[in-house]
mmCIF file of C-alpha atoms in Angstrom:
data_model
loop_
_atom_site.group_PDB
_atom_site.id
_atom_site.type_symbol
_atom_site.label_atom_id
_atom_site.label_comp_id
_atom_site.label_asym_id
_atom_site.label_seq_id
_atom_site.Cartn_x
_atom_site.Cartn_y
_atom_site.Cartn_z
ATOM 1 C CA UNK A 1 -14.680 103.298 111.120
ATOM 2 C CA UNK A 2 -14.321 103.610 115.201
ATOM 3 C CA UNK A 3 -16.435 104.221 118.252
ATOM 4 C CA UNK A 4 -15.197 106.477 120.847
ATOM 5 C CA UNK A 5 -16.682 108.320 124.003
ATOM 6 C CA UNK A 6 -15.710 111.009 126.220
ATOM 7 C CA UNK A 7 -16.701 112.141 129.765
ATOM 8 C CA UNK A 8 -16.891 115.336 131.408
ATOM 9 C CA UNK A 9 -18.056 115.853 135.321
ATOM 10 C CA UNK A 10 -17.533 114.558 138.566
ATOM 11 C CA UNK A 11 -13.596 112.367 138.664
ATOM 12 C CA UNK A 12 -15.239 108.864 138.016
ATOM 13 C CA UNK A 13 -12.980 105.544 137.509
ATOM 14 C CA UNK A 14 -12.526 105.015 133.561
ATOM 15 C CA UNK A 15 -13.879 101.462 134.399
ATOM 16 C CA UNK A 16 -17.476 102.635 135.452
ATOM 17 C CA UNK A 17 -18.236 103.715 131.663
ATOM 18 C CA UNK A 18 -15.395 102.048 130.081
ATOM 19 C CA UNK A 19 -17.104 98.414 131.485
ATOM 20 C CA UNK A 20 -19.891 98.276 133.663
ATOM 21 C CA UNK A 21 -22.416 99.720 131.225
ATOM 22 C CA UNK A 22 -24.305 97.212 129.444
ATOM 23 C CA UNK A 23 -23.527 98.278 125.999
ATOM 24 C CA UNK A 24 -19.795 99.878 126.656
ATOM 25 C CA UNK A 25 -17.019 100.897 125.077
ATOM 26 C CA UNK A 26 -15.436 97.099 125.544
ATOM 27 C CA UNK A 27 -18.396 95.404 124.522
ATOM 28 C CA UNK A 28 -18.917 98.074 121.396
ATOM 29 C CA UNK A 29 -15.095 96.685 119.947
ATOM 30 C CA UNK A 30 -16.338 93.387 119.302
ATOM 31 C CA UNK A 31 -20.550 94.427 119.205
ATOM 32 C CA UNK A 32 -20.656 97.330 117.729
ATOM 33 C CA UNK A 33 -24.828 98.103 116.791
ATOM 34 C CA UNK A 34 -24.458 101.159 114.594
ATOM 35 C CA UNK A 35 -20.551 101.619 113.738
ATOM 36 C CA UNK A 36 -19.956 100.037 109.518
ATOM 37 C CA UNK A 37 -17.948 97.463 111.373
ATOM 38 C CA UNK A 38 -19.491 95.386 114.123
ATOM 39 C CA UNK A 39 -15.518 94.668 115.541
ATOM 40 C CA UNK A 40 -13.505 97.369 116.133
ATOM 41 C CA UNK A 41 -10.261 95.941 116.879
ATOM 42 C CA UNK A 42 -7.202 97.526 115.240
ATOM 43 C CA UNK A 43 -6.066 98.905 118.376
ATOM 44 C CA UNK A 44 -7.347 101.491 121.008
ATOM 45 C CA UNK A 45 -6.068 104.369 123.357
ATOM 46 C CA UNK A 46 -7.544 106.193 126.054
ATOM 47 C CA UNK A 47 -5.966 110.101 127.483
ATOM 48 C CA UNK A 48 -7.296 111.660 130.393
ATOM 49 C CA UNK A 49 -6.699 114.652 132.519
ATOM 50 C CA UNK A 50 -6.140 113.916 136.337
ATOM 51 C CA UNK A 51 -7.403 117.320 137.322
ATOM 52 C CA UNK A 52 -4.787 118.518 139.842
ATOM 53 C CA UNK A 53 -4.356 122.125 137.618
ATOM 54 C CA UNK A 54 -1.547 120.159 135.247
ATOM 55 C CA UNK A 55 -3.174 120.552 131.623
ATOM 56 C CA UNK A 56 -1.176 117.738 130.087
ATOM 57 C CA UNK A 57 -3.118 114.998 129.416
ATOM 58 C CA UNK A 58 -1.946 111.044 129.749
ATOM 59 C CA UNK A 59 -2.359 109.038 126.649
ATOM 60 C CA UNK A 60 -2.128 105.018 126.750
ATOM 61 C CA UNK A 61 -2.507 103.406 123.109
ATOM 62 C CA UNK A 62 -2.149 99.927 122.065
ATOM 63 C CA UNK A 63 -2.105 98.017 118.963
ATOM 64 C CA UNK A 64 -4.041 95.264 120.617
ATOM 65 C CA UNK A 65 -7.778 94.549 120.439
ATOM 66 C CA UNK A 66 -9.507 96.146 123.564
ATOM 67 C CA UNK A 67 -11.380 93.403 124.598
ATOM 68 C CA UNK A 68 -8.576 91.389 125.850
ATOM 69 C CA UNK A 69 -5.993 93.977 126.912
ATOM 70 C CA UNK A 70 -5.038 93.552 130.504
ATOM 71 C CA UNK A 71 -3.197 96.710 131.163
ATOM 72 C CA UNK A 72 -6.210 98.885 130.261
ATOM 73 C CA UNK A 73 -8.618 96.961 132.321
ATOM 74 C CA UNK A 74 -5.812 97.439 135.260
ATOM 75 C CA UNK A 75 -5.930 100.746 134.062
ATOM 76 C CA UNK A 76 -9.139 101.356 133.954
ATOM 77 C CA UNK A 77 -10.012 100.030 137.720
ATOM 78 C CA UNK A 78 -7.367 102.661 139.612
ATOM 79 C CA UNK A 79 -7.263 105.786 137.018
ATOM 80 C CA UNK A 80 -10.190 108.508 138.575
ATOM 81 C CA UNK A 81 -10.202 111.360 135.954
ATOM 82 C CA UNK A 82 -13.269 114.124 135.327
ATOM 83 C CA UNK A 83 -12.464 114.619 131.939
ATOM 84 C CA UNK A 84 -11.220 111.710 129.669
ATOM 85 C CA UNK A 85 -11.372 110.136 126.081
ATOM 86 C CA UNK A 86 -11.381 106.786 124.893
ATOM 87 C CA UNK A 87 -11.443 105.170 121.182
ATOM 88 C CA UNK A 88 -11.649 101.522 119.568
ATOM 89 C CA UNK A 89 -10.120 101.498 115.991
ATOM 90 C CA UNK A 90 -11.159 100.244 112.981
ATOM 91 C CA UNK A 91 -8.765 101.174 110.248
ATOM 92 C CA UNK A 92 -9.960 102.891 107.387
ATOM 93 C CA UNK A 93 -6.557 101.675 105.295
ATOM 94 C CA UNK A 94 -3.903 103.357 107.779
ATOM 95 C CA UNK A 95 -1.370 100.655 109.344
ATOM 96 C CA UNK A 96 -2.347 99.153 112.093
ATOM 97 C CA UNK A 97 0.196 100.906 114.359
ATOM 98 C CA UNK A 98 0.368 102.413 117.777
ATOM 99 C CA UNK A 99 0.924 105.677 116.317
ATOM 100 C CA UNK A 100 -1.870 105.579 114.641
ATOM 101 C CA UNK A 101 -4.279 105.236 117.728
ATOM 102 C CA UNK A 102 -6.518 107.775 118.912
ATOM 103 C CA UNK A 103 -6.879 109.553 121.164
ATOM 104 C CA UNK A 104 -3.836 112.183 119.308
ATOM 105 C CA UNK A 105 -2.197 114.655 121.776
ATOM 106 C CA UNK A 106 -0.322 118.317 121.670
ATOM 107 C CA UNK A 107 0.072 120.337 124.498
ATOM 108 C CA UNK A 108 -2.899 120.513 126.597
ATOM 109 C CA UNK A 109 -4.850 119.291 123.515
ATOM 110 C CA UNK A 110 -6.570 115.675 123.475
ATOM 111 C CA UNK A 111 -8.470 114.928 119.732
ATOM 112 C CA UNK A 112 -10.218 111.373 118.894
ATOM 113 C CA UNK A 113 -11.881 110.885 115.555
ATOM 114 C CA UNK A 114 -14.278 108.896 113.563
ATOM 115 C CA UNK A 115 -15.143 109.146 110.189
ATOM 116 C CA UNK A 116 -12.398 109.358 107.099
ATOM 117 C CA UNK A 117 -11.099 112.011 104.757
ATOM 118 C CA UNK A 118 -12.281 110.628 101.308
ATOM 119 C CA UNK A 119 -8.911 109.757 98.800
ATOM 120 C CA UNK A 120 -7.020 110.927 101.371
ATOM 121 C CA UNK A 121 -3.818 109.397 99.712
ATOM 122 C CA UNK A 122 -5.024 112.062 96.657
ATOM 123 C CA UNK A 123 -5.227 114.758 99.413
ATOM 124 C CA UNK A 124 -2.344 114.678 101.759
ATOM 125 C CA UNK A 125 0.405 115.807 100.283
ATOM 126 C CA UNK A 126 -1.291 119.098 100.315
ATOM 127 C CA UNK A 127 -3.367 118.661 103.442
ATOM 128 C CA UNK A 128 0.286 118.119 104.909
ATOM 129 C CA UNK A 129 1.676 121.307 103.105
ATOM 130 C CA UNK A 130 -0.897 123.556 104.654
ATOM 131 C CA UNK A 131 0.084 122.382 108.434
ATOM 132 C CA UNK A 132 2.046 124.936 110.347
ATOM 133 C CA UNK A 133 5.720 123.865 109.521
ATOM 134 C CA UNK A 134 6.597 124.485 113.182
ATOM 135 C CA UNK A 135 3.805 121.480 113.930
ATOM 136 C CA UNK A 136 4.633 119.539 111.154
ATOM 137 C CA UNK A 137 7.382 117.760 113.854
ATOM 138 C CA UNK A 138 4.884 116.092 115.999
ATOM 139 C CA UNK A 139 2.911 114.608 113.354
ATOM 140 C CA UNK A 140 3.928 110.842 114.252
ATOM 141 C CA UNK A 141 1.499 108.508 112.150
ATOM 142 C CA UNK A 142 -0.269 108.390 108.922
ATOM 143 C CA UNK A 143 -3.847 108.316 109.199
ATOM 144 C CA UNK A 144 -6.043 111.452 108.201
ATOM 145 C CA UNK A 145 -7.229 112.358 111.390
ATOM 146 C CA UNK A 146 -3.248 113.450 112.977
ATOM 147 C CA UNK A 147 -3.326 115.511 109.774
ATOM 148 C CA UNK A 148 -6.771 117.215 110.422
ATOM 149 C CA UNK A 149 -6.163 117.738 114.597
ATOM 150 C CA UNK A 150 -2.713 119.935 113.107
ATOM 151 C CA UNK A 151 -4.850 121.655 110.572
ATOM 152 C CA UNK A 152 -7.095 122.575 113.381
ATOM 153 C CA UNK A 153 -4.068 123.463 115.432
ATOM 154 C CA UNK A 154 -2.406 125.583 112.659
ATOM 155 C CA UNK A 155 -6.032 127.208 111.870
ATOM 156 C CA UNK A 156 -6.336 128.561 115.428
ATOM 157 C CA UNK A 157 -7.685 125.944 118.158
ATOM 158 C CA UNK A 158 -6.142 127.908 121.249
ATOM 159 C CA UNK A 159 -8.057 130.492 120.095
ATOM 160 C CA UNK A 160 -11.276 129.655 119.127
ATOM 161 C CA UNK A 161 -12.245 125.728 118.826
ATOM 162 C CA UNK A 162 -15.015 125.669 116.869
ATOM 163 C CA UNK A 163 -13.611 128.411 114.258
ATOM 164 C CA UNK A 164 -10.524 126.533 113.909
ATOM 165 C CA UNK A 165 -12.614 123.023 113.348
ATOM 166 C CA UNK A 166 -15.189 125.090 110.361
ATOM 167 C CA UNK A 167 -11.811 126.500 108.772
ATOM 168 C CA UNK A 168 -9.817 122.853 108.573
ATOM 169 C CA UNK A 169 -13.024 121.413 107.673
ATOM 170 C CA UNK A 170 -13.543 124.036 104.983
ATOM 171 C CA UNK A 171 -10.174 123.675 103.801
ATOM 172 C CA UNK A 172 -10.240 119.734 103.380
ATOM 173 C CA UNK A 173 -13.555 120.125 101.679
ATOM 174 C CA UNK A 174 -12.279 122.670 99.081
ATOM 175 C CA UNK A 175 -9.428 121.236 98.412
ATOM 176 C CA UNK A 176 -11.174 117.729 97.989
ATOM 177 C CA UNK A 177 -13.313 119.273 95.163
ATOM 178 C CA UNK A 178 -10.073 121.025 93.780
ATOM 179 C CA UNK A 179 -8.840 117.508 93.252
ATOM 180 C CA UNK A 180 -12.237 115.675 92.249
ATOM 181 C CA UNK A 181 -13.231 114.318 95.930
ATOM 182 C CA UNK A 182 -17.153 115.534 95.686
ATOM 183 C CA UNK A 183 -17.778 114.311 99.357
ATOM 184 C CA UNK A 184 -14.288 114.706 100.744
ATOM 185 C CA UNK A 185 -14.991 114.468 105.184
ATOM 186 C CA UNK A 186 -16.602 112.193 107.131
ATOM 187 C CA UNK A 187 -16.476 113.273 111.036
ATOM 188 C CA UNK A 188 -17.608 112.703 114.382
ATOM 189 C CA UNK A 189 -14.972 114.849 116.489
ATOM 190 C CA UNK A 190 -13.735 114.932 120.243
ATOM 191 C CA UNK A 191 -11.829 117.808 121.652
ATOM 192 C CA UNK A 192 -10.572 118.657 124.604
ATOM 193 C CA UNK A 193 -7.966 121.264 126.867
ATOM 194 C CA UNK A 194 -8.395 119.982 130.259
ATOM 195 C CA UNK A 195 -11.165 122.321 130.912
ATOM 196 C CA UNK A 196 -13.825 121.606 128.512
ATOM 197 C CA UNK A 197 -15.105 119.211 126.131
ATOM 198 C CA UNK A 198 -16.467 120.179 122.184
ATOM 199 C CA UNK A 199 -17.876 117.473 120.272
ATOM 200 C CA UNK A 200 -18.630 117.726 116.404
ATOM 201 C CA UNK A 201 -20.450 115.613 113.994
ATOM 202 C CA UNK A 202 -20.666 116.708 110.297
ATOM 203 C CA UNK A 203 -20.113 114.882 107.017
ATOM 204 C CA UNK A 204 -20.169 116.289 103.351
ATOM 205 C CA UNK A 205 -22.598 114.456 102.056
ATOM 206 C CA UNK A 206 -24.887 115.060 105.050
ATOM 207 C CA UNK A 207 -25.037 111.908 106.343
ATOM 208 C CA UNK A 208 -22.305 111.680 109.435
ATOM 209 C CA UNK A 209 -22.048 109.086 111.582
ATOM 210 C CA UNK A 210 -24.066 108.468 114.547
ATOM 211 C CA UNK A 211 -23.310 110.332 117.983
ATOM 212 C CA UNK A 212 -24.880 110.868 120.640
ATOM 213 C CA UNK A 213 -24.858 113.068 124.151
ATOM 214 C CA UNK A 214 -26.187 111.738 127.707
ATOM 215 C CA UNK A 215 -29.204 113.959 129.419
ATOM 216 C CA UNK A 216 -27.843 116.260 132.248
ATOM 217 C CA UNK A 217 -27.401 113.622 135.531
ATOM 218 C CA UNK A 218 -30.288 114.900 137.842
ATOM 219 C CA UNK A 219 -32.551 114.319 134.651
ATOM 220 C CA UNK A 220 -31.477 110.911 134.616
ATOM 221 C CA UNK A 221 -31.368 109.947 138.560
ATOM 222 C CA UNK A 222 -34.884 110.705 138.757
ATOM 223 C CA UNK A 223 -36.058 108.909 135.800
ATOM 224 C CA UNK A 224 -33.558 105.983 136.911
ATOM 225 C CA UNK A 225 -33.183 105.732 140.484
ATOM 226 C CA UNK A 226 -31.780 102.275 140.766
ATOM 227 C CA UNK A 227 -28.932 103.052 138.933
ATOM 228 C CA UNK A 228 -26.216 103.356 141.528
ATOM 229 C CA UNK A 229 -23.393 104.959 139.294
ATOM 230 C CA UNK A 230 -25.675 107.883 138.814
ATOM 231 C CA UNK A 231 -25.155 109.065 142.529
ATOM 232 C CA UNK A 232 -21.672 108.937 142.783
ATOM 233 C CA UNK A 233 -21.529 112.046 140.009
ATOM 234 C CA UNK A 234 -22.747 115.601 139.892
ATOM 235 C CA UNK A 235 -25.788 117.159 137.860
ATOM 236 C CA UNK A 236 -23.181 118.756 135.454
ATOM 237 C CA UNK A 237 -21.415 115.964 134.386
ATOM 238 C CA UNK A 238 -22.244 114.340 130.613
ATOM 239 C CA UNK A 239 -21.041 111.689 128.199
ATOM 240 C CA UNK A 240 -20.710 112.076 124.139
ATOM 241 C CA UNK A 241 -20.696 108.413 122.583
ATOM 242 C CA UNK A 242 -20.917 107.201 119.147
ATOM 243 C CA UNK A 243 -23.386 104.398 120.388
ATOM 244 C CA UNK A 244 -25.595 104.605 123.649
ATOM 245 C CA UNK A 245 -23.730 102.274 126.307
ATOM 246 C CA UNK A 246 -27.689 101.012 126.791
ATOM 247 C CA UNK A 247 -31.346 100.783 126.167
ATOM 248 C CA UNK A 248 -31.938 102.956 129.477
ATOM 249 C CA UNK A 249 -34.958 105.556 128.297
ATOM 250 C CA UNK A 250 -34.277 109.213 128.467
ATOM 251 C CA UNK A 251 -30.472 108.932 128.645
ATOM 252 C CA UNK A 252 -29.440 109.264 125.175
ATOM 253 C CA UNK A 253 -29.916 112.310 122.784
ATOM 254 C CA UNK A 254 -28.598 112.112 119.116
ATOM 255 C CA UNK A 255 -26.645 115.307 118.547
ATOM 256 C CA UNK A 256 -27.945 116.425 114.995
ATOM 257 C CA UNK A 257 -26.682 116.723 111.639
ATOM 258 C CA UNK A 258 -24.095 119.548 111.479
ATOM 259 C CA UNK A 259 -23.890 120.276 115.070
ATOM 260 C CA UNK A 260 -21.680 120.664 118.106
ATOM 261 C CA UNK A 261 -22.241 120.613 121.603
ATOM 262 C CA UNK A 262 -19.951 121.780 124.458
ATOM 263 C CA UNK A 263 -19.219 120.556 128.068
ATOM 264 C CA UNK A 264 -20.170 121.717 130.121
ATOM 265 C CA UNK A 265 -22.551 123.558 128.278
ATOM 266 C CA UNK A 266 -25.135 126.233 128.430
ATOM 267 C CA UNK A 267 -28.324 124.901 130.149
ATOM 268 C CA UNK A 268 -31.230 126.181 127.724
ATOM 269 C CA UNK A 269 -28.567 125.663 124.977
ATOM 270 C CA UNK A 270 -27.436 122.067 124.480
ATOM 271 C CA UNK A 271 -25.841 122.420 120.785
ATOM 272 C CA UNK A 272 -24.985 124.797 118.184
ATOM 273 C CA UNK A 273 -24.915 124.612 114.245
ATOM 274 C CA UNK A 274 -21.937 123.695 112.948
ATOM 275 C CA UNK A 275 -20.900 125.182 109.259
ATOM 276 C CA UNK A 276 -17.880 124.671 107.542
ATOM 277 C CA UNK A 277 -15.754 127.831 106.622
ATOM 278 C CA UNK A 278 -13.529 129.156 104.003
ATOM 279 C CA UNK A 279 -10.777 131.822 104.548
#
């Protein structure tokens, strides 16, 4: 599986989250706590939006380990961004390949994803079939999650995120059992347009993989004062990780079983059920 994290808020450098933190994203490729795979290194890729009103987002992926890539520490020190994604592989059977690195974009679109389609190699000739063929182009790799963020696409996702995400989910689980896959997906999700951030976490069996959702900022700066980076961003702005990037109490929040949350996000409201659906 992978760890990933995305940031909404105030334009930050991708370095103060990507590095600094005690437990980040760089340490989390070789130490990962709660991922099944401590090392995560079968490539990475981070896309961000620089905020000047273009809604194209840059992607940089690499087949390379994170924790020794130089151009994505140089990167990371000189790129400010107030909404970006960032994900360290471990390959699930896909080739190790740089189109096979997450973050995946289309359009405005940015998508990361952990988790696996079960017997995908059963499934994807017809997961495939049932993609838009008009979007069936851009489909560059191999691995499960390209074909699930064009499912999501082709199901609606400029319309209505989380509809489109129940009806591709809904889809890959019915046509999973169709073909004898009991427990067919395994998700933690990151989406994004430029202008807001939806994060998912559902599995079949009911037993997803871990994510998690940072306390609003002024919650945090009082309870942690000394922490510098927290007064260089506003109240509004929030991480979603698959591990916390540290022990610090009252930070982290796991978002539960068959949920979704959305940044930024309504303030007496900070998830939503999630339920797959069937057309």
């Amino acid at each position: 599986m992978c760890r990933w994290l995305a940031y909404s808020g105030s334009p930050i450098l991708l370095d103060a989250v990507l590095y600094r933190p005690e437990h980040s994203l760089i340490n989390q490729s070789l130490h990962a706590r709660m991922g099944v795979e401590t090392t995560n290194g079968d490539g990475f890729g981070i896309g961000w939006y620089s905020g000047n009103g273009d809604g194209t987002p840059a992607v940089f992926r690499d087949i390379a380990p994170a924790w020794n890539n130089r151009n994505l520490r140089e990167l990371a020190a000189h790129v400010r961004s107030p909404l970006f994604f960032a994900h360290i592989r471990a390959s699930t059977g896909s080739a190790v390949q740089q189109t096979n690195c997450h973050p995946f974009r289309h359009g405005r679109w940015l998508w990361m994803h952990n988790g696996a389609i079960a017997d995908f190699h059963r499934l994807q000739r017809d997961l495939c079939l049932a993609v838009d063929p008009a979007l069936f182009p851009s489909i560059e790799g191999s691995t499960d999650s390209e074909v699930m963020f064009y499912l999501a696409v082709t199901f609606g996702l400029d319309q209505d995120v989380p509809g489109a995400v129940a009806r591709m989910t809904g889809f890959v689980e019915r046509l999973g059992k169709e073909h004898g896959v009991a427990e067919p997906v395994q998700m933690t999700l990151a989406i994004s347009d430029g202008e807001r951030l939806w994060a998912f976490r559902y599995s079949s069996q009911g037993a997803s993989r871990s994510l998690f959702y940072s306390s609003r900022a002024d919650t945090v700066r009082h309870l942690h004062p000394e922490v510098e980076f927290l007064h260089e961003i506003s109240d509004d702005s929030r991480l979603v990780v698959s591990e916390p990037l540290g022990d610090l109490p009252g930070v982290w929040n796991e978002l539960p079983e068959a949920s979704y949350t959305v940044i930024p996000s309504d303030p007496d409201q900070d998830y939503l059920p999630f339920v797959p659906m069937l057309d």
